[in-house]
JSON list of C-alpha atoms in Angstrom, two decimals:
[
{"chain": "A", "resi": 1, "resn": "MET", "atom": "CA", "xyz": [130.87, 23.16, 23.92]},
{"chain": "A", "resi": 2, "resn": "THR", "atom": "CA", "xyz": [129.74, 26.74, 23.55]},
{"chain": "A", "resi": 3, "resn": "LYS", "atom": "CA", "xyz": [131.07, 29.25, 21.03]},
{"chain": "A", "resi": 4, "resn": "LEU", "atom": "CA", "xyz": [130.83, 32.87, 22.18]},
{"chain": "A", "resi": 5, "resn": "LEU", "atom": "CA", "xyz": [131.38, 36.10, 20.25]},
{"chain": "A", "resi": 6, "resn": "ILE", "atom": "CA", "xyz": [133.79, 37.99, 22.49]},
{"chain": "A", "resi": 7, "resn": "GLY", "atom": "CA", "xyz": [135.00, 40.95, 20.44]},
{"chain": "A", "resi": 8, "resn": "ASN", "atom": "CA", "xyz": [136.79, 42.10, 17.33]},
{"chain": "A", "resi": 9, "resn": "ILE", "atom": "CA", "xyz": [140.41, 41.73, 16.29]},
{"chain": "A", "resi": 10, "resn": "ALA", "atom": "CA", "xyz": [140.66, 45.53, 15.92]},
{"chain": "A", "resi": 11, "resn": "GLU", "atom": "CA", "xyz": [140.20, 45.85, 19.71]},
{"chain": "A", "resi": 12, "resn": "ILE", "atom": "CA", "xyz": [143.52, 44.13, 20.47]},
{"chain": "A", "resi": 13, "resn": "ASP", "atom": "CA", "xyz": [146.81, 45.65, 19.32]},
{"chain": "A", "resi": 14, "resn": "ARG", "atom": "CA", "xyz": [149.48, 43.34, 17.91]},
{"chain": "A", "resi": 15, "resn": "GLN", "atom": "CA", "xyz": [151.56, 42.07, 20.84]},
{"chain": "A", "resi": 16, "resn": "GLY", "atom": "CA", "xyz": [148.76, 43.27, 23.12]},
{"chain": "A", "resi": 17, "resn": "SER", "atom": "CA", "xyz": [146.33, 41.58, 25.45]},
{"chain": "A", "resi": 18, "resn": "ARG", "atom": "CA", "xyz": [142.81, 41.97, 26.74]},
{"chain": "A", "resi": 19, "resn": "LYS", "atom": "CA", "xyz": [140.89, 40.31, 29.53]},
{"chain": "A", "resi": 20, "resn": "ILE", "atom": "CA", "xyz": [137.25, 39.26, 29.39]},
{"chain": "A", "resi": 21, "resn": "GLN", "atom": "CA", "xyz": [134.92, 38.01, 32.08]},
{"chain": "A", "resi": 22, "resn": "ILE", "atom": "CA", "xyz": [132.58, 35.07, 31.36]},
{"chain": "A", "resi": 23, "resn": "GLY", "atom": "CA", "xyz": [130.62, 34.36, 34.52]},
{"chain": "A", "resi": 24, "resn": "GLU", "atom": "CA", "xyz": [133.18, 33.37, 37.17]},
{"chain": "A", "resi": 25, "resn": "LEU", "atom": "CA", "xyz": [135.87, 32.76, 34.53]},
{"chain": "A", "resi": 26, "resn": "GLU", "atom": "CA", "xyz": [138.40, 35.43, 33.56]},
{"chain": "A", "resi": 27, "resn": "VAL", "atom": "CA", "xyz": [140.12, 34.85, 30.21]},
{"chain": "A", "resi": 28, "resn": "ALA", "atom": "CA", "xyz": [143.21, 36.59, 28.82]},
{"chain": "A", "resi": 29, "resn": "LEU", "atom": "CA", "xyz": [143.38, 37.10, 25.05]},
{"chain": "A", "resi": 30, "resn": "PHE", "atom": "CA", "xyz": [146.73, 37.70, 23.42]},
{"chain": "A", "resi": 31, "resn": "ARG", "atom": "CA", "xyz": [147.34, 38.92, 19.87]},
{"chain": "A", "resi": 32, "resn": "LEU", "atom": "CA", "xyz": [150.80, 37.84, 18.78]},
{"chain": "A", "resi": 33, "resn": "SER", "atom": "CA", "xyz": [153.03, 39.79, 16.39]},
{"chain": "A", "resi": 34, "resn": "SER", "atom": "CA", "xyz": [151.93, 37.34, 13.67]},
{"chain": "A", "resi": 35, "resn": "GLY", "atom": "CA", "xyz": [148.31, 38.41, 14.24]},
{"chain": "A", "resi": 36, "resn": "GLU", "atom": "CA", "xyz": [147.31, 35.05, 15.76]},
{"chain": "A", "resi": 37, "resn": "VAL", "atom": "CA", "xyz": [144.98, 35.30, 18.78]},
{"chain": "A", "resi": 38, "resn": "LEU", "atom": "CA", "xyz": [145.37, 32.86, 21.68]},
{"chain": "A", "resi": 39, "resn": "ALA", "atom": "CA", "xyz": [143.36, 32.59, 24.90]},
{"chain": "A", "resi": 40, "resn": "ILE", "atom": "CA", "xyz": [144.23, 31.24, 28.35]},
{"chain": "A", "resi": 41, "resn": "GLU", "atom": "CA", "xyz": [142.76, 31.47, 31.82]},
{"chain": "A", "resi": 42, "resn": "ASN", "atom": "CA", "xyz": [143.92, 34.78, 33.29]},
{"chain": "A", "resi": 43, "resn": "LYS", "atom": "CA", "xyz": [145.49, 33.23, 36.38]},
{"chain": "A", "resi": 44, "resn": "CYS", "atom": "CA", "xyz": [149.03, 31.99, 36.92]},
{"chain": "A", "resi": 45, "resn": "PRO", "atom": "CA", "xyz": [149.05, 28.58, 38.66]},
{"chain": "A", "resi": 46, "resn": "HIS", "atom": "CA", "xyz": [151.80, 29.78, 41.01]},
{"chain": "A", "resi": 47, "resn": "LYS", "atom": "CA", "xyz": [150.27, 32.72, 42.92]},
{"chain": "A", "resi": 48, "resn": "GLY", "atom": "CA", "xyz": [147.28, 33.68, 40.76]},
{"chain": "A", "resi": 49, "resn": "GLY", "atom": "CA", "xyz": [148.90, 36.61, 38.96]},
{"chain": "A", "resi": 50, "resn": "ALA", "atom": "CA", "xyz": [146.90, 38.24, 36.14]},
{"chain": "A", "resi": 51, "resn": "LEU", "atom": "CA", "xyz": [148.58, 36.88, 33.01]},
{"chain": "A", "resi": 52, "resn": "SER", "atom": "CA", "xyz": [146.91, 39.55, 30.85]},
{"chain": "A", "resi": 53, "resn": "GLU", "atom": "CA", "xyz": [149.28, 42.02, 32.55]},
{"chain": "A", "resi": 54, "resn": "GLY", "atom": "CA", "xyz": [152.37, 39.98, 31.70]},
{"chain": "A", "resi": 55, "resn": "MET", "atom": "CA", "xyz": [154.92, 40.54, 28.96]},
{"chain": "A", "resi": 56, "resn": "VAL", "atom": "CA", "xyz": [154.63, 38.41, 25.82]},
{"chain": "A", "resi": 57, "resn": "CYS", "atom": "CA", "xyz": [157.82, 37.06, 24.26]},
{"chain": "A", "resi": 58, "resn": "GLY", "atom": "CA", "xyz": [157.21, 34.98, 21.16]},
{"chain": "A", "resi": 59, "resn": "ARG", "atom": "CA", "xyz": [154.50, 32.48, 22.11]},
{"chain": "A", "resi": 60, "resn": "GLN", "atom": "CA", "xyz": [154.98, 32.76, 25.88]},
{"chain": "A", "resi": 61, "resn": "VAL", "atom": "CA", "xyz": [153.67, 35.14, 28.51]},
{"chain": "A", "resi": 62, "resn": "HIS", "atom": "CA", "xyz": [155.71, 36.00, 31.60]},
{"chain": "A", "resi": 63, "resn": "CYS", "atom": "CA", "xyz": [153.65, 36.23, 34.79]},
{"chain": "A", "resi": 64, "resn": "PRO", "atom": "CA", "xyz": [153.95, 39.78, 36.16]},
{"chain": "A", "resi": 65, "resn": "LEU", "atom": "CA", "xyz": [154.34, 38.54, 39.77]},
{"chain": "A", "resi": 66, "resn": "HIS", "atom": "CA", "xyz": [157.24, 36.06, 39.65]},
{"chain": "A", "resi": 67, "resn": "ASP", "atom": "CA", "xyz": [158.18, 35.82, 35.95]},
{"chain": "A", "resi": 68, "resn": "TRP", "atom": "CA", "xyz": [156.91, 32.28, 35.41]},
{"chain": "A", "resi": 69, "resn": "ARG", "atom": "CA", "xyz": [156.78, 31.59, 31.66]},
{"chain": "A", "resi": 70, "resn": "ILE", "atom": "CA", "xyz": [153.62, 30.05, 30.23]},
{"chain": "A", "resi": 71, "resn": "ASP", "atom": "CA", "xyz": [153.23, 28.71, 26.70]},
{"chain": "A", "resi": 72, "resn": "LEU", "atom": "CA", "xyz": [150.18, 30.45, 25.21]},
{"chain": "A", "resi": 73, "resn": "ALA", "atom": "CA", "xyz": [149.30, 27.57, 22.89]},
{"chain": "A", "resi": 74, "resn": "SER", "atom": "CA", "xyz": [149.58, 24.64, 25.30]},
{"chain": "A", "resi": 75, "resn": "GLY", "atom": "CA", "xyz": [149.12, 26.38, 28.66]},
{"chain": "A", "resi": 76, "resn": "ASP", "atom": "CA", "xyz": [152.18, 24.58, 30.02]},
{"chain": "A", "resi": 77, "resn": "VAL", "atom": "CA", "xyz": [154.45, 26.33, 32.48]},
{"chain": "A", "resi": 78, "resn": "GLN", "atom": "CA", "xyz": [158.04, 26.26, 31.23]},
{"chain": "A", "resi": 79, "resn": "ALA", "atom": "CA", "xyz": [160.83, 24.54, 33.18]},
{"chain": "A", "resi": 80, "resn": "PRO", "atom": "CA", "xyz": [162.23, 24.75, 35.77]},
{"chain": "A", "resi": 81, "resn": "ASP", "atom": "CA", "xyz": [158.75, 25.68, 37.07]},
{"chain": "A", "resi": 82, "resn": "THR", "atom": "CA", "xyz": [155.79, 23.32, 36.65]},
{"chain": "A", "resi": 83, "resn": "GLY", "atom": "CA", "xyz": [152.06, 23.65, 36.21]},
{"chain": "A", "resi": 84, "resn": "HIS", "atom": "CA", "xyz": [149.38, 24.24, 33.63]},
{"chain": "A", "resi": 85, "resn": "VAL", "atom": "CA", "xyz": [146.92, 26.97, 32.65]},
{"chain": "A", "resi": 86, "resn": "ARG", "atom": "CA", "xyz": [143.62, 26.23, 30.91]},
{"chain": "A", "resi": 87, "resn": "THR", "atom": "CA", "xyz": [143.60, 27.20, 27.23]},
{"chain": "A", "resi": 88, "resn": "PHE", "atom": "CA", "xyz": [140.66, 27.98, 24.97]},
{"chain": "A", "resi": 89, "resn": "GLU", "atom": "CA", "xyz": [140.04, 27.54, 21.27]},
{"chain": "A", "resi": 90, "resn": "VAL", "atom": "CA", "xyz": [139.84, 30.88, 19.44]},
{"chain": "A", "resi": 91, "resn": "GLU", "atom": "CA", "xyz": [138.47, 31.52, 15.97]},
{"chain": "A", "resi": 92, "resn": "VAL", "atom": "CA", "xyz": [138.79, 34.82, 14.09]},
{"chain": "A", "resi": 93, "resn": "ASN", "atom": "CA", "xyz": [136.41, 35.53, 11.22]},
{"chain": "A", "resi": 94, "resn": "GLU", "atom": "CA", "xyz": [138.75, 36.83, 8.52]},
{"chain": "A", "resi": 95, "resn": "SER", "atom": "CA", "xyz": [136.00, 38.77, 6.71]},
{"chain": "A", "resi": 96, "resn": "ASN", "atom": "CA", "xyz": [134.82, 40.92, 9.63]},
{"chain": "A", "resi": 97, "resn": "GLY", "atom": "CA", "xyz": [137.39, 40.39, 12.43]},
{"chain": "A", "resi": 98, "resn": "SER", "atom": "CA", "xyz": [134.93, 38.85, 14.91]},
{"chain": "A", "resi": 99, "resn": "ILE", "atom": "CA", "xyz": [136.62, 36.76, 17.62]},
{"chain": "A", "resi": 100, "resn": "TYR", "atom": "CA", "xyz": [134.89, 33.64, 18.91]},
{"chain": "A", "resi": 101, "resn": "LEU", "atom": "CA", "xyz": [135.93, 31.69, 22.01]},
{"chain": "A", "resi": 102, "resn": "THR", "atom": "CA", "xyz": [134.92, 28.05, 22.55]},
{"chain": "A", "resi": 103, "resn": "LEU", "atom": "CA", "xyz": [134.23, 26.95, 26.13]}
]
């Protein structure tokens, strides 16, 4: 497992998102209204839509292509649709706001 410094909490607005590229992998970061930061692969399992461009409602993101709902914590697609998106462990340093992603 590798822990990478990927940015600072100040770079993501509450209820906002950001995408980062790590080699071939594109990751979407979401900062919830609570301030929690969650990370998932930036690709809907249905048609590959960029989840970082979707609307966040609570702890779910809605794919901008076909409105599939994906749980940001588990990566599970919500019924009636099925599928899964890879999730990543995120750690925020409370003293300086640094965000670390574990691969």
